[in-house]
Short mmCIF file of C-alpha atoms and ligand atoms in Angstrom, two decimals:
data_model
loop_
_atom_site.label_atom_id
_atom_site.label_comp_id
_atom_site.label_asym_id
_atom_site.label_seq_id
_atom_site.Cartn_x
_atom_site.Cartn_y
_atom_site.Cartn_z
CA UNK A 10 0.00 0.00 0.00
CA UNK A 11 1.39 3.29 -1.01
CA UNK A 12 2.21 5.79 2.39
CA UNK A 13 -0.21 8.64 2.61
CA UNK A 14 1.90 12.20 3.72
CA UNK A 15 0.84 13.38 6.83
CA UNK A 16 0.01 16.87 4.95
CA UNK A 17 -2.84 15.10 2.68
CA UNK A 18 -4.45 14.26 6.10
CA UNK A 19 -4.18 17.70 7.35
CA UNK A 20 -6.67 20.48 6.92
CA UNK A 21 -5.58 23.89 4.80
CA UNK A 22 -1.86 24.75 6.56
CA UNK A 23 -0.15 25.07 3.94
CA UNK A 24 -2.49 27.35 2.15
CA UNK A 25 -0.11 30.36 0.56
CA UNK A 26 0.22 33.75 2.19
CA UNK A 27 -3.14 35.31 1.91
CA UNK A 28 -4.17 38.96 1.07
CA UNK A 29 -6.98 38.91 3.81
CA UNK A 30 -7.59 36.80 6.67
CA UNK A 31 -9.69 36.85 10.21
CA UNK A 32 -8.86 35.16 13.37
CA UNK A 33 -11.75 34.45 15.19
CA UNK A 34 -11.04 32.62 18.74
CA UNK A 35 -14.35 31.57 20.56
CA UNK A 36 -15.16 29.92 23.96
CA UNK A 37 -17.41 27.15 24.26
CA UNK A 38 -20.61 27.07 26.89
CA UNK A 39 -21.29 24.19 28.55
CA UNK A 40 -23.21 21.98 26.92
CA UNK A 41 -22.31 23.86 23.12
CA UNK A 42 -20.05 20.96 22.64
CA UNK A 43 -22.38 18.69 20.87
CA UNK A 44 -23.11 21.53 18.11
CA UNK A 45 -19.75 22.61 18.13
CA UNK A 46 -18.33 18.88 17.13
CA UNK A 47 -21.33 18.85 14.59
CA UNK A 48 -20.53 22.45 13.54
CA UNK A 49 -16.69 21.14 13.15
CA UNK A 50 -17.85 18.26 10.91
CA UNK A 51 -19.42 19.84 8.44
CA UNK A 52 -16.78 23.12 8.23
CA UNK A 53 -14.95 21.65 4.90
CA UNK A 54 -17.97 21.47 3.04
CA UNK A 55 -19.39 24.82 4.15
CA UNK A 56 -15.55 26.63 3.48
CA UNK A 57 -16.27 24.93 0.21
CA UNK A 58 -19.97 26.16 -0.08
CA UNK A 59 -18.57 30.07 -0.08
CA UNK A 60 -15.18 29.41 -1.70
CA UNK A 61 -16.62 27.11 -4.75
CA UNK A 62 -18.35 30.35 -6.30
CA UNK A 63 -15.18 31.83 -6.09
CA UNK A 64 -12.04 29.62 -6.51
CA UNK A 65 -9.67 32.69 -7.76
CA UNK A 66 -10.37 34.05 -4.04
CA UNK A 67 -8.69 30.54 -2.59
CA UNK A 68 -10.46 30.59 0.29
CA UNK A 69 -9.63 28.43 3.60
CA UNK A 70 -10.26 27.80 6.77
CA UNK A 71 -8.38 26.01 9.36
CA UNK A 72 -9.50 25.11 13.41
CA UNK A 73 -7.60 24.47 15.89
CA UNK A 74 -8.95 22.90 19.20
CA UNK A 75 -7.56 23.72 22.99
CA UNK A 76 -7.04 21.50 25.68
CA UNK A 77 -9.89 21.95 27.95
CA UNK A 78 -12.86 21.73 24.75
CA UNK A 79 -10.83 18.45 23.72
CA UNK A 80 -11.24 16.64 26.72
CA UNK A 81 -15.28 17.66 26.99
CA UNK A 82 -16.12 17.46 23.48
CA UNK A 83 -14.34 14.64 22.19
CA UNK A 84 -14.62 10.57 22.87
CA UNK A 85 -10.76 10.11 21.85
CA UNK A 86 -7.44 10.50 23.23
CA UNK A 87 -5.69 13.49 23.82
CA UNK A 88 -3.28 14.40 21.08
CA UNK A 89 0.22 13.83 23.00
CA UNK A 90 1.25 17.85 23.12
CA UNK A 91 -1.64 19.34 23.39
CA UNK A 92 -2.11 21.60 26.99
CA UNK A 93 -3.05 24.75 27.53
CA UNK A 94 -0.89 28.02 26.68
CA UNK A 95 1.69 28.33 29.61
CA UNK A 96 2.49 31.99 30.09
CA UNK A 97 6.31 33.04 29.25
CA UNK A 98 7.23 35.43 32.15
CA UNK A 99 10.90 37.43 32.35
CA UNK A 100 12.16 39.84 34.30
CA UNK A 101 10.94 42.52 31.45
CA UNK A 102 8.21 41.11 29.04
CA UNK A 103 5.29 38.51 29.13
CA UNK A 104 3.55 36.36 27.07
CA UNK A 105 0.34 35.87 28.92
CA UNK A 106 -2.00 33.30 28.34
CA UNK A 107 -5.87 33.65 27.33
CA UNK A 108 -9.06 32.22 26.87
CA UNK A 109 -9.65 30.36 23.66
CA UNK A 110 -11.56 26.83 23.02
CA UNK A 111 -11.36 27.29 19.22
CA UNK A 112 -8.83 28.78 16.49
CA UNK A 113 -10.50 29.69 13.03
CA UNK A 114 -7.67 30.70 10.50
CA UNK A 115 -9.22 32.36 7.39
CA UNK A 116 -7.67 32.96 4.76
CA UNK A 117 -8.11 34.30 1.08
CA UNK A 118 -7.02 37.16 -0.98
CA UNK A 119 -10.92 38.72 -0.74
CA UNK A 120 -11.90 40.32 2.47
CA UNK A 121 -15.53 39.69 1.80
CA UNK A 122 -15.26 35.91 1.38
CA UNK A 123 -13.06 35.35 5.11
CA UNK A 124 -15.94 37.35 6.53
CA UNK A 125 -18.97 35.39 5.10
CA UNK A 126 -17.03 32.30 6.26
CA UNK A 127 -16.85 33.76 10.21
CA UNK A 128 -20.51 35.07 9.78
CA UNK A 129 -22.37 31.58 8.80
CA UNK A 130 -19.69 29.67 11.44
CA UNK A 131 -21.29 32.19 13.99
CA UNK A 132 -24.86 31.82 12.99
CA UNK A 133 -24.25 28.32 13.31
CA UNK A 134 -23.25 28.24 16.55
CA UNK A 135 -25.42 30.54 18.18
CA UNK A 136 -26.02 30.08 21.46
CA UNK A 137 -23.27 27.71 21.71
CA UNK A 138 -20.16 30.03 22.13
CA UNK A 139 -18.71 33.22 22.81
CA UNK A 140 -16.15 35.48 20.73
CA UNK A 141 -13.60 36.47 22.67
CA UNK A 142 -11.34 37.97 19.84
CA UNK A 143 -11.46 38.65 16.36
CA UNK A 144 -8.93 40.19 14.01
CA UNK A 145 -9.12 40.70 10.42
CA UNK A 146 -5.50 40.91 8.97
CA UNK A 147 -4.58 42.56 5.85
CA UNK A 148 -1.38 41.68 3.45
CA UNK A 149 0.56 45.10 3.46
CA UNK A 150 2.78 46.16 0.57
CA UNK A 151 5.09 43.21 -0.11
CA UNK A 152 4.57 40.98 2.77
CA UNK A 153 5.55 43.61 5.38
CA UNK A 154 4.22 43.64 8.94
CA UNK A 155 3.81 47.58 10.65
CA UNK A 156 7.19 47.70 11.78
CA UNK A 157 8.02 48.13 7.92
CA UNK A 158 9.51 44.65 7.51
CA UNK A 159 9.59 41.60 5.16
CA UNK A 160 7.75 38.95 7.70
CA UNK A 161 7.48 35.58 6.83
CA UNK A 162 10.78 34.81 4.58
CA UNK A 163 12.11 31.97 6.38
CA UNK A 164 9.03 30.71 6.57
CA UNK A 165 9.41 26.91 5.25
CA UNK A 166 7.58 27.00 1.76
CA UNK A 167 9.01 23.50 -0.15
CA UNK A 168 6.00 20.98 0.37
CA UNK A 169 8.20 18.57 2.07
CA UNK A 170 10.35 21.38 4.55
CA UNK A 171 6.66 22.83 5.78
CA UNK A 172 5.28 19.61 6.09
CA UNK A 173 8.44 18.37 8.45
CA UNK A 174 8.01 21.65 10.23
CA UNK A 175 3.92 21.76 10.66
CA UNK A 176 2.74 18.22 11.17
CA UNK A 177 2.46 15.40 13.66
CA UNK A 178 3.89 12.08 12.55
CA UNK A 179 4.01 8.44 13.69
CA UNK A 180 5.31 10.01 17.35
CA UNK A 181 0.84 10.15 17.58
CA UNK A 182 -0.45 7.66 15.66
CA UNK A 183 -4.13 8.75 15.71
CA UNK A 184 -3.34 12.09 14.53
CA UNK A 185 -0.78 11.64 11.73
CA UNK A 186 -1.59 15.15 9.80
CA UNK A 187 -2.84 17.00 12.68
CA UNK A 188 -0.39 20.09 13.52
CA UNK A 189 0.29 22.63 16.80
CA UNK A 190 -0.90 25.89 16.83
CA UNK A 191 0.13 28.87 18.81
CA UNK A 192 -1.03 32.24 17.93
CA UNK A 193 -0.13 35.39 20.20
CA UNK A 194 -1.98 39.51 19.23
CA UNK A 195 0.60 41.96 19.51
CA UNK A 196 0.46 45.76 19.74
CA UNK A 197 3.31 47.77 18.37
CA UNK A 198 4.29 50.89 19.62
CA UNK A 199 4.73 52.93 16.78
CA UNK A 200 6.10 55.70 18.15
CA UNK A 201 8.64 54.51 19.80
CA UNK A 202 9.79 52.47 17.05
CA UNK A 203 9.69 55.19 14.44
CA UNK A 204 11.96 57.12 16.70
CA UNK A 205 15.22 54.68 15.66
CA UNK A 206 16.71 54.92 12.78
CA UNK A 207 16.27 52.46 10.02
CA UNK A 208 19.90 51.08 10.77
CA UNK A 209 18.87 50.55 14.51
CA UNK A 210 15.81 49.36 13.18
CA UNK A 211 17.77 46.56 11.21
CA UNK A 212 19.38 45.74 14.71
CA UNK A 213 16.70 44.62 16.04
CA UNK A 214 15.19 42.68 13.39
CA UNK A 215 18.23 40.88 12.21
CA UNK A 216 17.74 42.11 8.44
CA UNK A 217 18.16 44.92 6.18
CA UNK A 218 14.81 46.96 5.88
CA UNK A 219 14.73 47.14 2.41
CA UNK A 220 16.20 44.48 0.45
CA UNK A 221 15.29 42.06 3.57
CA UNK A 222 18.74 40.45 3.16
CA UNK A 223 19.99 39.23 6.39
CA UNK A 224 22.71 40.74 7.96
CA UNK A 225 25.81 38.66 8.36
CA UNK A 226 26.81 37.11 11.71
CA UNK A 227 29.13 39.69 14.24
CA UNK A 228 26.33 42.28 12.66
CA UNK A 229 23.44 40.71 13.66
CA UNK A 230 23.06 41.29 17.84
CA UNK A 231 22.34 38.28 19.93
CA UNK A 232 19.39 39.88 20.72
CA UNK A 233 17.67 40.84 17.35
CA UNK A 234 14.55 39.45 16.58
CA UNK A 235 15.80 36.49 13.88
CA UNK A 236 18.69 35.66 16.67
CA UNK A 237 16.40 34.91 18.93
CA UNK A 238 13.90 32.96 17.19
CA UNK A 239 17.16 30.87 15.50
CA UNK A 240 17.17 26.93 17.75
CA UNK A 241 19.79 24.59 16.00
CA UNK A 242 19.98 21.27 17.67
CA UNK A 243 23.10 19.87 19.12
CA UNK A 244 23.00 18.32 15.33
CA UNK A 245 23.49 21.47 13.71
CA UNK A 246 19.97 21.10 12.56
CA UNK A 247 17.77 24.34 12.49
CA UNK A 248 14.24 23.89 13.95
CA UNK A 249 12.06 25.15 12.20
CA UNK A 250 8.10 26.36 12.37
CA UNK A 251 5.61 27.58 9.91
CA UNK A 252 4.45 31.06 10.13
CA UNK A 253 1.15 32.76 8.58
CA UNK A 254 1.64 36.62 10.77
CA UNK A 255 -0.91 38.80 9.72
CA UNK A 256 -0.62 43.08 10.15
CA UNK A 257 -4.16 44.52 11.46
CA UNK A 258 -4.97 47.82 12.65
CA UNK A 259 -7.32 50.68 13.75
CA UNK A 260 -5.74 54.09 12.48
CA UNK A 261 -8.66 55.91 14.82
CA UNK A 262 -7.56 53.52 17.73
CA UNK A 263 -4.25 54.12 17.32
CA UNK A 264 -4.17 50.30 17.01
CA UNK A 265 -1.11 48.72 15.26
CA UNK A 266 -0.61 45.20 15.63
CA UNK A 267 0.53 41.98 14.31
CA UNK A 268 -0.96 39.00 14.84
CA UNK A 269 1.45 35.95 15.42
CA UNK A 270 0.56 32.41 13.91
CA UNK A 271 2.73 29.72 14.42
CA UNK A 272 1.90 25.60 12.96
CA UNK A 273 4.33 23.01 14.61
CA UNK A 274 4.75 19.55 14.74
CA UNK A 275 5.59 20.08 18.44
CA UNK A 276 4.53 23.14 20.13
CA UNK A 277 8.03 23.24 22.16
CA UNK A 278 9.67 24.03 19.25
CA UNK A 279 7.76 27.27 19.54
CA UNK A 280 7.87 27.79 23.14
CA UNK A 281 11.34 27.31 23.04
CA UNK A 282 11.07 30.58 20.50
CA UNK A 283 9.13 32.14 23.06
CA UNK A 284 11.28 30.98 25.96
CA UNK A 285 14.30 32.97 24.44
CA UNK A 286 12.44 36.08 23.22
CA UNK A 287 10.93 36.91 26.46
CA UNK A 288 13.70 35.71 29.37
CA UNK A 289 16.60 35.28 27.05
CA UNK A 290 19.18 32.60 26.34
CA UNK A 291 21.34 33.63 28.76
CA UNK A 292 18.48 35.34 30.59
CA UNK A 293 18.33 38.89 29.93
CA UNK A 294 19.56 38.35 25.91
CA UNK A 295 15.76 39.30 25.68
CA UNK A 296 14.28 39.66 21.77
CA UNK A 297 14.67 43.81 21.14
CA UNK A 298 11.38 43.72 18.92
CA UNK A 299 9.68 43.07 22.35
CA UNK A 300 11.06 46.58 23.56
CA UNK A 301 8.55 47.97 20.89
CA UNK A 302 5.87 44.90 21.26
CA UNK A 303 3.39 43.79 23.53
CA UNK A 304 1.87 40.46 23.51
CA UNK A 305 -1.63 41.17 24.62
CA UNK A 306 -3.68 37.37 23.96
CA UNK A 307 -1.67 33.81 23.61
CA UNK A 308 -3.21 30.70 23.11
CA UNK A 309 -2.23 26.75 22.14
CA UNK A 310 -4.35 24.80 20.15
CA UNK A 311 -4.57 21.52 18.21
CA UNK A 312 -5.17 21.27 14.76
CA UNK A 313 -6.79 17.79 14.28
CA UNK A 314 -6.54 16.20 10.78
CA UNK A 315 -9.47 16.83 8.25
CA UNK A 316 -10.71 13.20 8.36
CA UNK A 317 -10.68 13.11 12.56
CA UNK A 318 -12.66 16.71 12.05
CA UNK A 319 -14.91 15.53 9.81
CA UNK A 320 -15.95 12.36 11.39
CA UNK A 321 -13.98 11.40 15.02
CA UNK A 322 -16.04 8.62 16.14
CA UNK A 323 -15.13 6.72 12.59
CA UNK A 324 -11.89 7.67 12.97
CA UNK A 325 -11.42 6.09 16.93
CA UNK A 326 -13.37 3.56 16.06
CA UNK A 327 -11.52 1.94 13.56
CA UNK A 328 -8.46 2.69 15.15
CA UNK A 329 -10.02 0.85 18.19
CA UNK A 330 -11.02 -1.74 15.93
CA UNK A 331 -6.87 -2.17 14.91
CA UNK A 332 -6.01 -2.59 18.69
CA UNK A 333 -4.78 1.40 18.96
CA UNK A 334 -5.36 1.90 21.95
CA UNK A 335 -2.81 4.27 22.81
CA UNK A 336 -0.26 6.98 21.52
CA UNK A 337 3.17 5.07 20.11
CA UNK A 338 1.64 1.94 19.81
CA UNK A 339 3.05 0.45 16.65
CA UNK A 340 -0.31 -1.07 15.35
CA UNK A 341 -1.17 1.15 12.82
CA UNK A 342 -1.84 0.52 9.10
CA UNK A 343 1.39 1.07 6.96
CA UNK A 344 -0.23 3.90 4.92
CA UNK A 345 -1.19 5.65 8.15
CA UNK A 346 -4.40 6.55 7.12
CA UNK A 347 -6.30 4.66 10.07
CA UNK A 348 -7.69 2.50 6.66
CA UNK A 349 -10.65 4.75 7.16
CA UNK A 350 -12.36 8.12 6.48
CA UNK A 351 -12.90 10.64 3.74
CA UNK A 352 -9.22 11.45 3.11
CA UNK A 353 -8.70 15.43 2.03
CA UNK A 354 -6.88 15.46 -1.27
CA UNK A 355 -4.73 18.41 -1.30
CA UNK A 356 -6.62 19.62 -4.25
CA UNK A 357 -9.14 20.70 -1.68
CA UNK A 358 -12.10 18.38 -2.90
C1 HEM B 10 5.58 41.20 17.09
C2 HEM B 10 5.54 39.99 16.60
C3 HEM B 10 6.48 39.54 15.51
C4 HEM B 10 6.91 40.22 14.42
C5 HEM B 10 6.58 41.62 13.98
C6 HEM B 10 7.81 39.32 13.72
C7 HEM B 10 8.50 39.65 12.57
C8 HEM B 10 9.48 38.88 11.98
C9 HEM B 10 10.32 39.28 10.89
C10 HEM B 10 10.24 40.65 10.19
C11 HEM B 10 11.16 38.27 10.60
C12 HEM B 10 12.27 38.23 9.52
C13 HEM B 10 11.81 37.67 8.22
C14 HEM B 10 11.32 36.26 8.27
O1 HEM B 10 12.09 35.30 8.18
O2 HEM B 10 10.12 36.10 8.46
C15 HEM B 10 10.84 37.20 11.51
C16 HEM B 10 11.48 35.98 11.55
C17 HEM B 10 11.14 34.97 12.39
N1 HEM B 10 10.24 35.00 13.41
FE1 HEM B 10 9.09 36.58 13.93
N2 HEM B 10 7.86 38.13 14.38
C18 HEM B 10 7.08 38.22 15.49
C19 HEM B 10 6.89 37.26 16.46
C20 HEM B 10 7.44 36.00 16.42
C21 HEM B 10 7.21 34.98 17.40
C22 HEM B 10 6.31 35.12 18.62
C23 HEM B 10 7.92 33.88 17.00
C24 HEM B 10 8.05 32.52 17.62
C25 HEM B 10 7.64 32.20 18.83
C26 HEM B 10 8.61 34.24 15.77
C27 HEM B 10 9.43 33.38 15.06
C28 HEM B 10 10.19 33.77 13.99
C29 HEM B 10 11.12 32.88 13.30
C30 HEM B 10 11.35 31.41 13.59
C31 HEM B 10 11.73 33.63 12.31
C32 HEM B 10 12.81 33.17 11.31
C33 HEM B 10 14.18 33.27 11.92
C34 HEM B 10 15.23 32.79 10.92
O3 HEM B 10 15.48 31.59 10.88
O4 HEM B 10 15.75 33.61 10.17
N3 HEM B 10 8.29 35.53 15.46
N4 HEM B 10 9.82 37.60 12.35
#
């Protein structure tokens, strides 16, 4: 039997940078669980419903799950990582941790089509949950967040780098395909930051402002942004994570943010990230961006795979059926597909 990737279990990840997108994070009442799953289930074919009129718009829509709505809403193990968002606290900056049951990640390069999506999820679940943030994110210029930089450039894009990067393997049997998500709303301080000059600017980013080239090590400071977020194993091997940052604002607010969206494999990978940006490797190397940038919401969620979202009880039952009973038990079928369930071709259908 020919092996199925993990990334043609997953839902949308690897969806290309968008032009629009909304990031809607909800909390679930109690007893909203049933709908929810049911509301879940059916998400691919109503992302499908809006997007089919419109395919040049490439609409898509990924959820994420958090601990405490996995454990109520679902009959099936809990995916190995998954917890809740531990807060990151140094001597200077935090990453605090916030409400959130469910992720939605919507992207397209229309506006209009990520917000129909979000308004018919809503209507659906009415009476079920409660929005406890939601930002729309705009592409601006050439990929460039409001601090006037190129954001997303290391970014893995190859098929087979993201996939390494963003999804769970055979380490979780159940949820080969499935992915980590941690996303985190920060609020820049404009002011401030347009008060250095470009070249102390580039300090603290790691890279040139225009040409985005990176600048070369014994330039770069140990504590600039891309130093920071750099982890290379003992190996020499660079960890890696995929990114999907969006820039949002409120020019009457004086609101200038970006939102940070992070997919893993393992979620350590991007606490470690976090671990070194806010108390430093050696403590106190804290990330300079952070002087200018306040974390105000951070969450952890799991991203289950699109056949698990679409139909869990098939999904644990036939693994059940194959004697997995647990995480790292080496029972599974060779293609790692479970042998059951609507499989998502990446073609979307
Ligand atoms: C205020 C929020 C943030 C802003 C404005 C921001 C912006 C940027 C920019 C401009 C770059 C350089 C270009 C690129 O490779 O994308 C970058 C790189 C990167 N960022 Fe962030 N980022 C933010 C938060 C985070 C957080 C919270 C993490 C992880 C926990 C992170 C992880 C990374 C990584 C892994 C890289 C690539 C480093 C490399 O290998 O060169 N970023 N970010």
């Amino acid at each position: 039997m020919t092996a199925i990737p993990p990334e043609d279990r997953a839902q949308d990840v690897l969806a290309p940078p968008a032009m629009a997108a909304i990031f809607l994070t909800l909390t679930v009442r109690p007893g909203g669980e049933d709908a929810v799953r049911e509301a879940l289930s059916g998400l691919a074919g109503l992302t499908r419903a809006i997007g089919f009129r419109v395919p040049e718009a490439q609409l898509s829509c990924v959820v994420g799950v958090g601990a405490r709505l996995w454990d109520r809403m679902y009959d099936a193990p809990r995916p190995v990582r998954l917890h809740t968002f531990e807060p990151v606290v140094g001597a200077q900056h935090t990453a605090v941790s916030t409400p959130g049951d469910l992720l939605f990640h919507v992207r397209a390069t229309r506006q209009d089509l990520c917000f129909e999506l979000c308004y018919q999820v809503m209507r659906g679940l009415d009476g079920s949950v409660d929005a406890v943030d939601e930002v729309h994110g705009f592409r601006y210029w050439d990929e460039r967040d409001l601090l006037g930089f190129v954001d997303g450039t290391e970014s893995p894009t190859s098929r087979v780098a993201a996939a390494a990067a963003g999804f769970v393997g055979d380490e979780d049997p159940y949820y080969v395909g499935g992915s980590y998500v941690i996303v985190q709303k920060y609020l820049h301080d404009l002011a401030a930051w347009d008060k250095l000059s470009v070249e102390e600017q580039e300090l603290a980013v790691g890279r040139r402002k225009l040409s985005d080239i990176e600048l070369p090590d014994g330039v770069k400071p140990p504590n600039s942004h891309v130093a920071a977020t750099t982890i290379v194993d003992p190996d020499g091997t660079e960890r890696q994570i995929l990114r999907h940052n969006m820039p949002f604002g409120n020019v009457a607010a004086g609101e200038f943010g970006t939102y940070f969206i992070g997919y893993a494999a393992d979620p350590a990978v991007i606490e470690h990230m976090l671990q070194r940006m806010f108390i430093g490797e050696p403590p106190g190397n804290t990330d300079r961006i952070l002087d200018f940038s306040t974390a105000v919401t951070g969450s952890l969620f799991f991203v289950p795979p699109a056949d698990f979202l679409e139909d869990p009880d098939t999904v644990v039952a036939a693994a059940s059926s194959r004697g997995l009973a647990t995480a790292n038990n080496d029972t599974m079928p060779s293609d790692g597909s479970l042998g059951i369930g609507s499989l998502r071709r990446s073609n979307g259908s």
